[in-house]
Coordinates of C-alpha atoms in Angstrom, one line a residue:
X1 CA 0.0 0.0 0.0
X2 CA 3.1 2.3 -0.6
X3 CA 1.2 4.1 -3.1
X4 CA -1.2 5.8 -0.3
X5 CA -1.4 9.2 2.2
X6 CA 0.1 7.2 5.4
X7 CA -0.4 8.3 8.6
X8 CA 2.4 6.0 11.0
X9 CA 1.5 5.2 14.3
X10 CA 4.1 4.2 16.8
X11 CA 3.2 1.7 19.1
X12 CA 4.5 2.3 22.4
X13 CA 2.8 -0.7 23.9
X14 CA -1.0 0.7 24.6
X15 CA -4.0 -1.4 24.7
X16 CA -5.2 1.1 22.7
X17 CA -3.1 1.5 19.6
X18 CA -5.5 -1.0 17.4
X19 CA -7.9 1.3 18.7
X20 CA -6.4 4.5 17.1
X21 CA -5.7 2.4 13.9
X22 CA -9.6 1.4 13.5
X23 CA -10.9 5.4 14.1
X24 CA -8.1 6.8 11.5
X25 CA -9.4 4.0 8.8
X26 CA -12.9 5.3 10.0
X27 CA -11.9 8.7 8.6
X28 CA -11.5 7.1 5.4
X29 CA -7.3 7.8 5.8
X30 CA -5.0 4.6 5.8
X31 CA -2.4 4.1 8.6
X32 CA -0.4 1.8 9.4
X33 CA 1.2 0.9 12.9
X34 CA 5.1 0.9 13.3
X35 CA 7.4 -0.1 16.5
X36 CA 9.2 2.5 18.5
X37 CA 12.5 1.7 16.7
X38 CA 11.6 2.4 13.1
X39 CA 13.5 4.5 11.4
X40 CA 12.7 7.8 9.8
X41 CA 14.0 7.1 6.5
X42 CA 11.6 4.3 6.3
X43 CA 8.5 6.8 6.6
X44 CA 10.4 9.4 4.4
X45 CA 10.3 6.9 1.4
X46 CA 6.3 6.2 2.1
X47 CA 3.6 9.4 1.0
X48 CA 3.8 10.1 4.7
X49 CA 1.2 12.6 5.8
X50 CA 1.7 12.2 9.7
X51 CA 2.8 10.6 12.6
X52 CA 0.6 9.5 15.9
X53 CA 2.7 8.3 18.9
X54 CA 0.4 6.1 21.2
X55 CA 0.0 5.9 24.9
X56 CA 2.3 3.3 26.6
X57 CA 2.3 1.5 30.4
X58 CA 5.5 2.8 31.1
X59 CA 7.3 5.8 32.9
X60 CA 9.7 7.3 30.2
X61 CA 11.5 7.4 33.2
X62 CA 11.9 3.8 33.4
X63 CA 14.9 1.6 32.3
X64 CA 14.6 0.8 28.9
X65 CA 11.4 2.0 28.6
X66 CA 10.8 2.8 24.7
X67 CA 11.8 5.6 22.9
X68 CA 11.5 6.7 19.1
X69 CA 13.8 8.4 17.3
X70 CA 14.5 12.0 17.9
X71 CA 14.7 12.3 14.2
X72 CA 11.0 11.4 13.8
X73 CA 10.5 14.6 14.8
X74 CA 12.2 16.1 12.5
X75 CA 10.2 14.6 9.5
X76 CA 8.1 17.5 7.8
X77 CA 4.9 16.5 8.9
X78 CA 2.2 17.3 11.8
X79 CA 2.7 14.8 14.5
X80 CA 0.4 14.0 17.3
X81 CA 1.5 12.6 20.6
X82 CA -1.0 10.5 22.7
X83 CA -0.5 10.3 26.8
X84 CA 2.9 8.3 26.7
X85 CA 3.0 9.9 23.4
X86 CA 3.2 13.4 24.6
X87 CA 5.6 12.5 27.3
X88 CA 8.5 10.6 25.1
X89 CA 7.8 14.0 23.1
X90 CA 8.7 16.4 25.8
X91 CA 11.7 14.3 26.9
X92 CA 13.3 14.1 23.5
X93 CA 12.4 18.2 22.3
X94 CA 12.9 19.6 24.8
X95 CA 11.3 22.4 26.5
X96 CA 8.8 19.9 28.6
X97 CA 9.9 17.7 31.7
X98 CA 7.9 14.7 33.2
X99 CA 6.6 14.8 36.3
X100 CA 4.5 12.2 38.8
X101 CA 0.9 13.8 38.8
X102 CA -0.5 14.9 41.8
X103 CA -3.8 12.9 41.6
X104 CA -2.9 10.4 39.1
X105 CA -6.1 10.5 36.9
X106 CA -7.6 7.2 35.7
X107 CA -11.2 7.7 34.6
X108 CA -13.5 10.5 32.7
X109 CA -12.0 14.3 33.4
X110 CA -13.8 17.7 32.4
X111 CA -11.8 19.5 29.6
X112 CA -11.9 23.5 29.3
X113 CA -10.7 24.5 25.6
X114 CA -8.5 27.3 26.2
X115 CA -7.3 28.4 22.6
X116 CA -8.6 28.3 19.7
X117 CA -6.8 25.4 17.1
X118 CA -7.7 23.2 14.3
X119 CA -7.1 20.7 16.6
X120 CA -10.3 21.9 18.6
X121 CA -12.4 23.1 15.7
X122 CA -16.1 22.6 16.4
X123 CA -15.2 21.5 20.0
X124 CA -17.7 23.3 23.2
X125 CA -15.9 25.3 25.7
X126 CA -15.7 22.0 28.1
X127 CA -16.1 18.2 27.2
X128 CA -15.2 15.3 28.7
X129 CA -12.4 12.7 27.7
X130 CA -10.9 9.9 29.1
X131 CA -7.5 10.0 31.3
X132 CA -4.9 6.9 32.1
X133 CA -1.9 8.2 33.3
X134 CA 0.0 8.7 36.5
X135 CA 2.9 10.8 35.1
X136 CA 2.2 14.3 33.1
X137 CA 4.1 16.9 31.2
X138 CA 4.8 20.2 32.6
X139 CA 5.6 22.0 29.3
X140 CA 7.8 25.4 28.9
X141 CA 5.2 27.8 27.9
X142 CA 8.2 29.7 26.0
X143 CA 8.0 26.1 24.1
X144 CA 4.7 25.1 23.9
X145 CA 1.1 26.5 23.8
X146 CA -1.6 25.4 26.3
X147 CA -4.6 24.7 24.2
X148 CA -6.6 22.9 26.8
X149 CA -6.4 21.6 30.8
X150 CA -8.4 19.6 33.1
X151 CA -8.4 20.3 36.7
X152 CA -5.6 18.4 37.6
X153 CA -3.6 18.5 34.4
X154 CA -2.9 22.2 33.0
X155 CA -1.3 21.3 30.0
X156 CA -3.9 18.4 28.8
X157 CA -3.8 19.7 25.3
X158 CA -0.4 21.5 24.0
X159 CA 0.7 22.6 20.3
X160 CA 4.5 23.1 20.0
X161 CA 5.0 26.9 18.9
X162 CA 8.2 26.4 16.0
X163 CA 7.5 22.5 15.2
X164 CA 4.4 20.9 14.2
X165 CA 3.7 18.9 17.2
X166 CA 0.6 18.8 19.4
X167 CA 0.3 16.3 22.2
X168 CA -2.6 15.8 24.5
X169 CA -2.5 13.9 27.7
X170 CA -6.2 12.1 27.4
X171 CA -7.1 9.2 25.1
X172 CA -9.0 10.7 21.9
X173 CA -9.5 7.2 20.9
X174 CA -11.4 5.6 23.5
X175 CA -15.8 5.8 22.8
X176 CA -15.2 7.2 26.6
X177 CA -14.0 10.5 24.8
X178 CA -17.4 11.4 22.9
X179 CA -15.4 14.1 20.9
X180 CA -12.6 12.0 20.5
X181 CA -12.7 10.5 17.1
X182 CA -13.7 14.9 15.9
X183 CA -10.2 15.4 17.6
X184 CA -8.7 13.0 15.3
X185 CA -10.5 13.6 12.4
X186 CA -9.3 17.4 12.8
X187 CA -6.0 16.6 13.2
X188 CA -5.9 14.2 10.0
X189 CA -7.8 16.8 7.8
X190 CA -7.3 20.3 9.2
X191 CA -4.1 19.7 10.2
X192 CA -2.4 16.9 8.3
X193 CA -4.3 17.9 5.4
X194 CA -5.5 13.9 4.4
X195 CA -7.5 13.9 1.8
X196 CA -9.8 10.8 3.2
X197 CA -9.8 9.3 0.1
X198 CA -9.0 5.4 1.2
X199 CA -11.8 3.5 0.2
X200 CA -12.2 -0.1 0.1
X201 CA -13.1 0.1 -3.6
X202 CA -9.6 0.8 -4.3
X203 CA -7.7 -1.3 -1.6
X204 CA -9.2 -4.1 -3.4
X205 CA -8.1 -3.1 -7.0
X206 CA -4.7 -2.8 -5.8
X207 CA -4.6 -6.1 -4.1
X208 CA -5.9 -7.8 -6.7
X209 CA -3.0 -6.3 -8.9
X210 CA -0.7 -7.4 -5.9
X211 CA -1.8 -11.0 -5.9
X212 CA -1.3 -11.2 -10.0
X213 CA 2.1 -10.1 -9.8
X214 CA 3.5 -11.9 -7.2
X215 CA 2.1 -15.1 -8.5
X216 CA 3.1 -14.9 -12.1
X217 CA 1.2 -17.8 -13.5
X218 CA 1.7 -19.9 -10.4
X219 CA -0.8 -22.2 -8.6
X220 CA -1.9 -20.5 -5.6
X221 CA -3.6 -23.1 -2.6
X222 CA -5.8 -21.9 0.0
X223 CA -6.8 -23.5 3.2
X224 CA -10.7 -22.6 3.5
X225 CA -12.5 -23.0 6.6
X226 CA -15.9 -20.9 5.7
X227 CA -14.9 -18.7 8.6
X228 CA -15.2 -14.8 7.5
X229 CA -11.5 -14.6 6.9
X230 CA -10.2 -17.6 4.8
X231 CA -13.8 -17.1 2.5
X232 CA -13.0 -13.6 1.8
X233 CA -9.3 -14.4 1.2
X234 CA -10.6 -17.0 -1.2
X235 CA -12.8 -14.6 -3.1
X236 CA -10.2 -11.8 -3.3
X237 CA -7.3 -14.4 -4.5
X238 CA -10.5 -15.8 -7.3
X239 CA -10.6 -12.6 -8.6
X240 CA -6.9 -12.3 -8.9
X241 CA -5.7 -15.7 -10.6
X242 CA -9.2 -17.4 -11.4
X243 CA -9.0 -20.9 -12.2
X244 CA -4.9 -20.6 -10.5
X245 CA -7.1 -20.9 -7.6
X246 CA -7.5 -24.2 -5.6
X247 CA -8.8 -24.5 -2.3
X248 CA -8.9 -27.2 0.7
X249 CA -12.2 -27.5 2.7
X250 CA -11.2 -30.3 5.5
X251 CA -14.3 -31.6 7.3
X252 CA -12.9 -32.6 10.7
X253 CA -16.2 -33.6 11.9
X254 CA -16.3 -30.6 14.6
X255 CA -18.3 -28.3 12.0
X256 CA -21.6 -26.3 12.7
X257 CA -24.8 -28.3 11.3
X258 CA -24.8 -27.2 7.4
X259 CA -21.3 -25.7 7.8
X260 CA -19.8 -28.3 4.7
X261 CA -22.9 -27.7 2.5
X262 CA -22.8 -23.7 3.0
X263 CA -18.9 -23.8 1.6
X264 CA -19.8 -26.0 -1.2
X265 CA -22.8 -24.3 -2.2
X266 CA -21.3 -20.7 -1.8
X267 CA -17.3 -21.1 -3.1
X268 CA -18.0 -24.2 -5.6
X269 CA -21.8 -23.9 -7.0
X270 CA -22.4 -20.1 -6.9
X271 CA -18.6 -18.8 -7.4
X272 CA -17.2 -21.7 -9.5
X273 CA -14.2 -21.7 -7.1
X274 CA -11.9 -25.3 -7.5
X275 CA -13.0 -26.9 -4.2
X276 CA -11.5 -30.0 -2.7
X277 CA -13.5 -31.2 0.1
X278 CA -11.4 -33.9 2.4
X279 CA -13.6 -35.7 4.7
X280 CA -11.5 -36.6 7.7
X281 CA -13.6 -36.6 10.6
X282 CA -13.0 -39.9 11.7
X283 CA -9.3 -39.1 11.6
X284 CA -9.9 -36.2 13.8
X285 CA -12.7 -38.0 16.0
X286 CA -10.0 -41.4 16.7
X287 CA -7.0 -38.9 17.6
X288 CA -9.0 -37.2 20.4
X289 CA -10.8 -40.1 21.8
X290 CA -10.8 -40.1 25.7
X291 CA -9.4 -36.6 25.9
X292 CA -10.7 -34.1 28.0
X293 CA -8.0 -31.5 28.5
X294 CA -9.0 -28.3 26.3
X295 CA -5.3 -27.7 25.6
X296 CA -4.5 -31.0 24.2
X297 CA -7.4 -31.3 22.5
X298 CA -6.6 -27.7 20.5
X299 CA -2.8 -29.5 20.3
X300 CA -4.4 -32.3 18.6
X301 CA -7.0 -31.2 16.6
X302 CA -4.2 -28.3 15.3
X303 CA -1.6 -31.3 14.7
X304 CA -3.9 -33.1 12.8
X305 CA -5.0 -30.3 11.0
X306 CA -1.5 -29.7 10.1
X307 CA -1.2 -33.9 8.6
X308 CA -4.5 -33.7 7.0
X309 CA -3.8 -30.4 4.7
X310 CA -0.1 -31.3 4.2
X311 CA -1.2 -34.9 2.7
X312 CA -3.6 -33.3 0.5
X313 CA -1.5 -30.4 -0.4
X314 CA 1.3 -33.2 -1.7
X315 CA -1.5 -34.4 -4.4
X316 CA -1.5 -31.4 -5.8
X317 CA 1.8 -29.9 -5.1
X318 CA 2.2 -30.1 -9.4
X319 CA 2.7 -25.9 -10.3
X320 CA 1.4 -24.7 -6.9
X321 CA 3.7 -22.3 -5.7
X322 CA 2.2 -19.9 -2.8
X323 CA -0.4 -20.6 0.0
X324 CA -3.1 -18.3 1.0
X325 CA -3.6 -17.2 4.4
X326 CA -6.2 -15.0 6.2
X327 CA -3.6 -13.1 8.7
X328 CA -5.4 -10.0 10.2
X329 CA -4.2 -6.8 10.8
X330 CA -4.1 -7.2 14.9
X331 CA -2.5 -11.2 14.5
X332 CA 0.5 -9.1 12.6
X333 CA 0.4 -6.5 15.2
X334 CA 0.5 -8.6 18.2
X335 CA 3.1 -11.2 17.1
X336 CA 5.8 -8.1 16.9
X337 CA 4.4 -6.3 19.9
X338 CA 7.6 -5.6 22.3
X339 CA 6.6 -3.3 25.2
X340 CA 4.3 -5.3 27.0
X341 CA 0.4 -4.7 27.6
X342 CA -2.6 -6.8 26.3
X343 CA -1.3 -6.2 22.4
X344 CA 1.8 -8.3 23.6
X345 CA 0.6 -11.6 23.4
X346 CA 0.4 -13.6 20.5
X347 CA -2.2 -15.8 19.0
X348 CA -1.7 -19.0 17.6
X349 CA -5.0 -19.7 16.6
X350 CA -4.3 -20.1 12.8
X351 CA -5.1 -23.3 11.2
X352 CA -2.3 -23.3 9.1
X353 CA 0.2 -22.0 11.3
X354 CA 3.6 -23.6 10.3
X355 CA 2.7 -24.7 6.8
X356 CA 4.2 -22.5 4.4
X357 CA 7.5 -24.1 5.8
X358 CA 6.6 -27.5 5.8
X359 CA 5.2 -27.5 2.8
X360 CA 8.1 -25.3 0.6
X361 CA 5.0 -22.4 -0.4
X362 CA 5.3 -19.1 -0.5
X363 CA 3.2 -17.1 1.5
X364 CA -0.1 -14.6 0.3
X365 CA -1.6 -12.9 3.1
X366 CA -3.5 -10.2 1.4
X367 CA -5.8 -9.3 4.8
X368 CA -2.5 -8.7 6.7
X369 CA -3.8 -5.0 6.5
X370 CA -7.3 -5.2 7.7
X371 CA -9.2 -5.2 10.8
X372 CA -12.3 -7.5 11.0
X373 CA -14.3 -5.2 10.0
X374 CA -12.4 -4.3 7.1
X375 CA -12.5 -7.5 6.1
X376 CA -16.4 -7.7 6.5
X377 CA -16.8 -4.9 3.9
X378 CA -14.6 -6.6 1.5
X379 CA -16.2 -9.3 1.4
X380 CA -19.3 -7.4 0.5
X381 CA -17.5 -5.6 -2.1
X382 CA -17.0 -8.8 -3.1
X383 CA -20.2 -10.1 -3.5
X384 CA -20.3 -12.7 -1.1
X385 CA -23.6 -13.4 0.9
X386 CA -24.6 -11.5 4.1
X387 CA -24.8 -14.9 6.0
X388 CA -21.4 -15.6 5.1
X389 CA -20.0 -12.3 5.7
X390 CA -22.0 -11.5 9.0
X391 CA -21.1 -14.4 10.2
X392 CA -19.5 -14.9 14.3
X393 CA -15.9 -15.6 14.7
X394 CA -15.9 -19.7 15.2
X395 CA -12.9 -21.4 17.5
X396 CA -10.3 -22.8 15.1
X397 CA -10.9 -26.3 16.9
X398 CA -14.7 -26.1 16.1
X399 CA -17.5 -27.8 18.2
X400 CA -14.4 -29.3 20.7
X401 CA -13.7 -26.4 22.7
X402 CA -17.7 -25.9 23.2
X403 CA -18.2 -29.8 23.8
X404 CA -16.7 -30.1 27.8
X405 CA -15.2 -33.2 28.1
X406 CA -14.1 -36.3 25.8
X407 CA -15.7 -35.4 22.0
X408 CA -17.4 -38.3 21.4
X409 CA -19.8 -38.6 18.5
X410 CA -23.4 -38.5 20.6
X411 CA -22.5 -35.7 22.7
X412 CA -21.3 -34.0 19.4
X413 CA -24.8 -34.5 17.7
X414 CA -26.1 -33.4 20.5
X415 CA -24.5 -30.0 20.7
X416 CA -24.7 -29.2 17.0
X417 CA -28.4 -29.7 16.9
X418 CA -28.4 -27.7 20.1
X419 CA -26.5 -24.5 18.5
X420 CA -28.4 -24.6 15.5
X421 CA -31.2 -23.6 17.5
X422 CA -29.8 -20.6 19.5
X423 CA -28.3 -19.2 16.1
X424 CA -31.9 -19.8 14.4
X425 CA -34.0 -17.9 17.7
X426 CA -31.4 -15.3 18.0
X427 CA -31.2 -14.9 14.0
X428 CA -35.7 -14.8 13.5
X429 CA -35.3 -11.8 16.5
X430 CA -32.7 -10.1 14.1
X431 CA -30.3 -9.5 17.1
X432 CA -27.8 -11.2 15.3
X433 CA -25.9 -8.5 14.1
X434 CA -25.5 -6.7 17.5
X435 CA -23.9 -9.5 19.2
X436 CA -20.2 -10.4 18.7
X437 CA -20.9 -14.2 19.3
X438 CA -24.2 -16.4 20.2
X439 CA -23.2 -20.3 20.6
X440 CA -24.3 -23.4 22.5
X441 CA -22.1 -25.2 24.8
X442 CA -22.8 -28.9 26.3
X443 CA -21.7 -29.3 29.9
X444 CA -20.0 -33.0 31.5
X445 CA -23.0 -32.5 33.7
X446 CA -26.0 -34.8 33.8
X447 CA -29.2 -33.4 35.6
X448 CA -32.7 -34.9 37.0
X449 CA -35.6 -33.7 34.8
X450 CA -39.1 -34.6 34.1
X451 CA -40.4 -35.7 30.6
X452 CA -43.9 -36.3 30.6
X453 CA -44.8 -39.2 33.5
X454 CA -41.0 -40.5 33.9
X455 CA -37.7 -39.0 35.7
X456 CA -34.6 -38.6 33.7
X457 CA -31.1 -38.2 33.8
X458 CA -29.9 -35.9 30.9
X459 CA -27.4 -33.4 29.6
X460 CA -27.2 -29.5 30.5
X461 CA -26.3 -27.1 28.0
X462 CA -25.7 -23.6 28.4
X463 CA -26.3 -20.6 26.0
X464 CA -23.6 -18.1 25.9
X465 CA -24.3 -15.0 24.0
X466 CA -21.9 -11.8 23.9
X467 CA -21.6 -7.8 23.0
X468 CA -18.2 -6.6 22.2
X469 CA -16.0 -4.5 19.6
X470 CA -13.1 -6.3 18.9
X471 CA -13.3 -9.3 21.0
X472 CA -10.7 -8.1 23.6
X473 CA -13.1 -7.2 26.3
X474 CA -16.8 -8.6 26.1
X475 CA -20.3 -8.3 28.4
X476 CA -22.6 -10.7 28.3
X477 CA -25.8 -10.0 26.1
X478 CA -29.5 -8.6 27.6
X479 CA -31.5 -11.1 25.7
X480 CA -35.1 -10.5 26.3
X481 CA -36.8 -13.5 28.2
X482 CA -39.2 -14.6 25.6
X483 CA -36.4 -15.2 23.5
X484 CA -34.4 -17.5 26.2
X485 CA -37.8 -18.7 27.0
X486 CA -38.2 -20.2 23.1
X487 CA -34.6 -21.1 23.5
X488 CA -35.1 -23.6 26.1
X489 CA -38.1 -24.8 24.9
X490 CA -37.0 -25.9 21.6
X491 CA -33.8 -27.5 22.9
X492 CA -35.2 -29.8 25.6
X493 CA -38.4 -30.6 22.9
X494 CA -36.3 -31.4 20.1
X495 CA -33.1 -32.8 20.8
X496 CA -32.6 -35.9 22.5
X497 CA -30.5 -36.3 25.7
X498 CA -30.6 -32.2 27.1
X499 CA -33.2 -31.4 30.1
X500 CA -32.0 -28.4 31.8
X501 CA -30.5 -25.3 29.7
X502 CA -28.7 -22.5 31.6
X503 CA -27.3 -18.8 30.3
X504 CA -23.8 -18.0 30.9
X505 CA -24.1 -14.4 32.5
X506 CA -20.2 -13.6 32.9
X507 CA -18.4 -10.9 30.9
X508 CA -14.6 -11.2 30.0
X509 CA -12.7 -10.6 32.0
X510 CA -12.5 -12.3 34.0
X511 CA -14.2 -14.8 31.8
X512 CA -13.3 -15.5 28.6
X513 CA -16.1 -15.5 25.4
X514 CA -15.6 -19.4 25.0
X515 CA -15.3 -21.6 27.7
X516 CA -12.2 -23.7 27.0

């Protein structure tokens, strides 16, 4: 994406940095996120149209907390410096020291806009943001000009008065900051002068040129799940190569009810996509026999994943070259993240982790821009259906990690008949699209009930159903009664073996979404 305005974040370890990326794309202007050690001949060479340093958990007073480059500053372009931001800033211009606050402030704060700035344009007198920080800058007002200040922090909001710096001490970012995503808006229009001209449209064009020249004839092999990610990949890489394209659907028997028909129907029916569907569910099903630990079964089902793909992918190794991948923005984030903080710690949750170098392809990941949402709108630009597209993030080991206990075949059927009734209610009262994930999961639990004049002793399930953003932090979902009413009903009336059904009413944290 060389071609585009850039603004560069700089990632100073803040659980919020993702956050700043997703409300710059929002303003239509792509940015990408860099670590504290880039260098500023790197963003020279790129249409660079700013720079936005993030917040950080450290005291820039702390051994080898991080630092950027003092020449970043010295790049002709506004730059904006958030909380940690600001305070690295003061340190390395000059004309600001850092100083424990008073009252460390962690929560909402009143702002009073002092000066007028393009910064603050169509900003009230006072608003309120968000603070999260226990050090602050006390700037040189020879240096510096206050443009706002909250009770406890006078220089909440400064503007450098020879370079183009401003800095403010609150989180913009954060929907706790109502004005927040104005703020940045301003500051990548009024003041950086984007154009806001990044459209999806276009992202796509260029991809698809990407993908054509890096494959130059070659095969290209995809691993397709029918998740959101690997169906869009699939569709975008179509476009690219056409018939170039061949792609793996393994059925490892831990698939939603319909999953297998959905993919076959949607990628080899409908898009005339090459589609090789390996059924290997009693491979999978033999392998975890008897186990019950949720961490060997992902080790096992990923490992097997791993032997099922690679055999297939040897049958048909003749003029395939590169493997298709759906990396995410945040996975590419995350595994380079180096200054602590939630965006520290990795995911492995790929399915094809490992494969490109097992196997001798080369790897496309043509998402490894995109955050979720990004990559729902593609795959509308694309054309692919809204059930597809809209669908909830399912766990790379499937129906396992919702099925507590040994995954034996019964308790399988029984759990897959039992979802497919909490994602039909929840879908007929159309509250589908404001939840992040709705699911059923069958308990090692066996309960007394009563079914008509005789006791039994039958399996508990419970319906989890969640509201969240990004999937980070989560609360559990107001359903209306009725609905949980109908819920229950249909589960214990139509599938065999449940009596009792329970709703999970725990937010993460300290939960997590799924429950192993």
């Amino acid at each position: 994406m060389a071609d585009n305005e850039l603004v560069a974040i700089i990632d100073f370890g803040s659980q919020y940095t993702q956050l700043i990326a997703r409300r710059v794309r929002e303003a239509d202007v792509y940015c990408e996120i860099f670590t504290p050690d880039v260098r500023p001949d790197e963003l020279r060479r790129r249409n660079l149209k700013g720079v936005i340093l993030s917040g950080g958990p450290a005291s820039v007073y702390e051994k080898g907390s991080p630092r950027c480059s003092k020449g970043i500053f010295d790049l002709p372009v506004p730059i904006l410096g958030i909380c940690y931001g600001l305070q690295v800033a003061g340190l390395l211009l000059g004309g600001g020291s850092v100083v424990p606050a008073r009252e460390r402030e962690y929560g909402p704060a009143e702002l009073a806009v002092r000066e007028p700035d393009p910064l603050f344009a169509g900003f009230p007198k006072r608003t309120k943001v968000w603070m999260s920080h226990g050090d602050k800058v006390v700037a040189d007002r020879k240096s510096f000009r206050v443009l706002a200040s909250t009770s406890n922090c006078a220089f909440a909001a400064v503007r450098h008065r020879e370079r183009d710096f401003y800095g403010v001490q609150f989180h913009p970012e954060v929907h706790h900051t109502p004005l927040g995503a104005r703020l940045l808006r301003n500051f990548l229009r009024k003041v950086c002068g984007c154009r806001g001209d990044w459209k999806m449209r276009s992202y796509i064009d260029h991809a698809v040129e990407e993908i054509r020249k890096t494959t130059e004839g070659w095969r290209v092999l995809c691993a397709l799940s029918g998740g959101v990610d690997s169906s869009v990949v699939a569709a975008l890489v179509h476009r690219a190569v056409g018939n170039r394209l061949i792609c793996v659907f393994v059925d490892n028997g831990l698939l939603r009810k319909g999953e297998r028909e959905q993919v076959r129907a949607v990628f080899q029916e409908q898009r005339h996509i090459r589609l090789r569907i390996v059924e290997a569910s009693g491979r999978f099903l033999k392998a975890l026999r008897g186990v019950g630990d949720p961490e060997r079964k992902r080790k096992i089902i990923g490992h097997t994943f791993i032997d099922v793909f690679r055999d297939e992918a040897r049958r048909l190794t003749r003029g395939i070259r590169f493997l298709a991948q759906g990396t995410l923005y945040p996975d590419v984030i995350e595994s380079r993240s180096a200054f602590g903080g939630p965006s520290a710690k990795i995911k492995t949750h790929h399915n094809v982790g490992g494969l490109p170098e097992k196997l001798g392809f080369e790897l496309i990941e043509p998402l490894r821009f995109l955050f979720k949402d990004e990559v729902r709108l593609m795959g509308r630009e694309l054309g692919l259906p809204p059930g597809l597209v809209d669908r909830q993030p399912f766990p790379g080991p499937g129906l396992a990690v919702r099925l507590l206990g040994p995954v034996e075949p019964d308790r399988l059927r029984v759990l897959r008949d039992a979802d497919e009734i909490v994602r039909e209610e929840i879908e007929r009262a159309g509250l589908h699209r404001r939840l992040w994930q709705y699911f059923a999961v069958l308990l090692p639990v066996s309960t007394v009930g009563v079914m008509g004049d005789g006791r039994t002793y039958d399996d508990v399930v419970a319906v989890r159903a969640v509201e969240s953003v990004d999937g980070m932090t989560a609360d559990w979902a107001r359903l209306p009664y009725d609905l949980l009413a109908g819920i229950s009903s249909r589960i214990v009336n139509e599938v065999k073996g449940v009596n009792r059904v329970t709703f999970d009413v725990s937010s993460k944290p300290p939960a997590t979404i799924e429950w192993e």
